[in-house]
Amino acid sequence: MSLRRNVVWNLAGAGLPLLAGAVFIPYLLHALGVERFGILTLVWALVGYFSLFDLGLGRALTQQVAQQLAADRRTEIPSLVRSGLMLASATGALGGVVLAFAAEALAAHVLKVSEPLHADVFHALLIAAVGVPLTTATVGLRGVLEAYEDFRDVNLLRMLLGVANFGLPALSVLLFGPFLVPIVAALIAARAVFGLAHWVLVRRRLGGGFRGVPIERRHLRHLMSFGLWMTVSNVISPLMVTADRFMISGVLGAAVVAYYTVPSEVLARVLILPGALTGALFPRLASLMARDLEAARRLYHRCVGWVALALLPLCALIAWGAHAGLTLWLGADFADHSAPVVSIFALGLLLNGVAFVPFAAVQAAGLARLTAQLHLVEAAFYFPMLLAGLYQFGLIGAALAWTGRVGVDLVLLLLVAQRQVFARGLAPPLRHNLATSETERS
C-alpha cells in the first residue's frame, strides 16, 4: 500500500476538522462567552485525557496486528483483537467511573468556575464520563484498522466526527441556548455512532464477528506488556499537554483560559502534518522492523527530514503573523492577549512535530518502556517549571515552559531512536517475539 496515499488520507482526516473549527469557534466563543467556552475546551480535554484509560491498547493492537500480518499469521488476529477490545472496554469503563466521581470536585473547586456555572459544569462532566468507555473501545477498533493500513475509511469517519465535534455544539446553542449539558450530550451521542461505524469496519476486515473466538491469556499478556508502559506515556504525556490549561485556570482564573486554549487548540492542528505522516508510518515501521531493518532505517531518516522541511517555513509564518491573524479572526483585544503566546508556540510546534518521527520509530519497535521513562523524566522538571512560569510571567510563562519541554523531548527521542532502535537493531528480537507467540499457541 502507498505510504504517500495513506498520508494524504490522514491529512484530509485532520484537515477538515481544522476548517470546521475555524468556522465554528468564533460563533461558539461569542455565543457561550469566554468563561463558558473555556470550560467547554476543558471538557474536550478531559474526555480526551480520560479516554486514554485504554492502557495503550489501541497502539498495542496496531503494532501487534501489523506484525502478525507481516508474518502471515492471520488466523491469530481475531483472538488478538477480541482480547484487546475486551481490555480497552473494561479499562475505559473504569476511567468513566473515575471521571464521574471527580465531577463534583472539578466543578466546585478545581476549575474555579463562577458560582452560576457550577451545576451546568457538574452535569456536563457526568455526561462526559459516559463517553470515556465509548472512546477507548473506538480507539482499539481504529488501531486494528490502522494495522491493516485502512486509512481511507478511518479518516472518512474521522472527518465526520471532527466536524461534529464543532458543529454539534453550535447546533446545540441554537436549539437549547448557551448551556454545556446539551452540548456535551450531543458530543457523546456522536461518539457512540462513530464507535459503531468502526465496529462494522473491523467485522468486515476480520470476516465476521467474534462468535466462537477465544480470549487467550497469551494475547492478553503480550498486549498488557506493551500497553502498561504505554499507559505511563498515555497518562503523563497528555497530562503535560493539557495540564497547562488547568493550571492556568487554577492560578489565573477560568476567565483567561480561552486566551491560551483557543490558539493552543488551533495551532495544535499544525501537527496534522507530522501526525498524518507518522500515523501511516507506525504500522509500516512495525512491519519492516520484523523483516528488513535497513529499509526501516532509511524510511525513518527520510521522514525526519520531510517533517523538518515542511514545518520550518510554516512555523516561521505563524510567529511573524500571529497578531494580525488573531485580530482578523477574533478581534484586537483577543489578539493582544494571545499573540505573544502564539509566537512562542510556533517554535514549540516545530520541535514537537519533528519528535513525532522518532517517537513512532521507538514504539513501532515495541519499546514503549523507553518512551514512558522519558516522559517520567520530562514531567519531573516540566510541572515545577510550568508553575513557576505562570506565577512569574502569566500566559507567556506557560508557553515558554511547554516549548522547553518539547525541545528536551525531541533531543531525548532522537538519541533513543539512534542508539536503541537502529544502531543495535531490533529485528531479531521482534522476530523472537513472533516465534514465542507461535510456541505458546502450539
Coordinates of C-alpha atoms in Angstrom, one line a residue, residues 53 68 87 146 208 368:
F53 CA -7.6 4.6 30.1
Q68 CA 1.0 -10.8 12.6
L87 CA -9.4 -4.9 27.9
E146 CA -4.7 1.2 11.0
G208 CA -17.3 -11.6 10.8
A368 CA 7.0 1.6 24.9

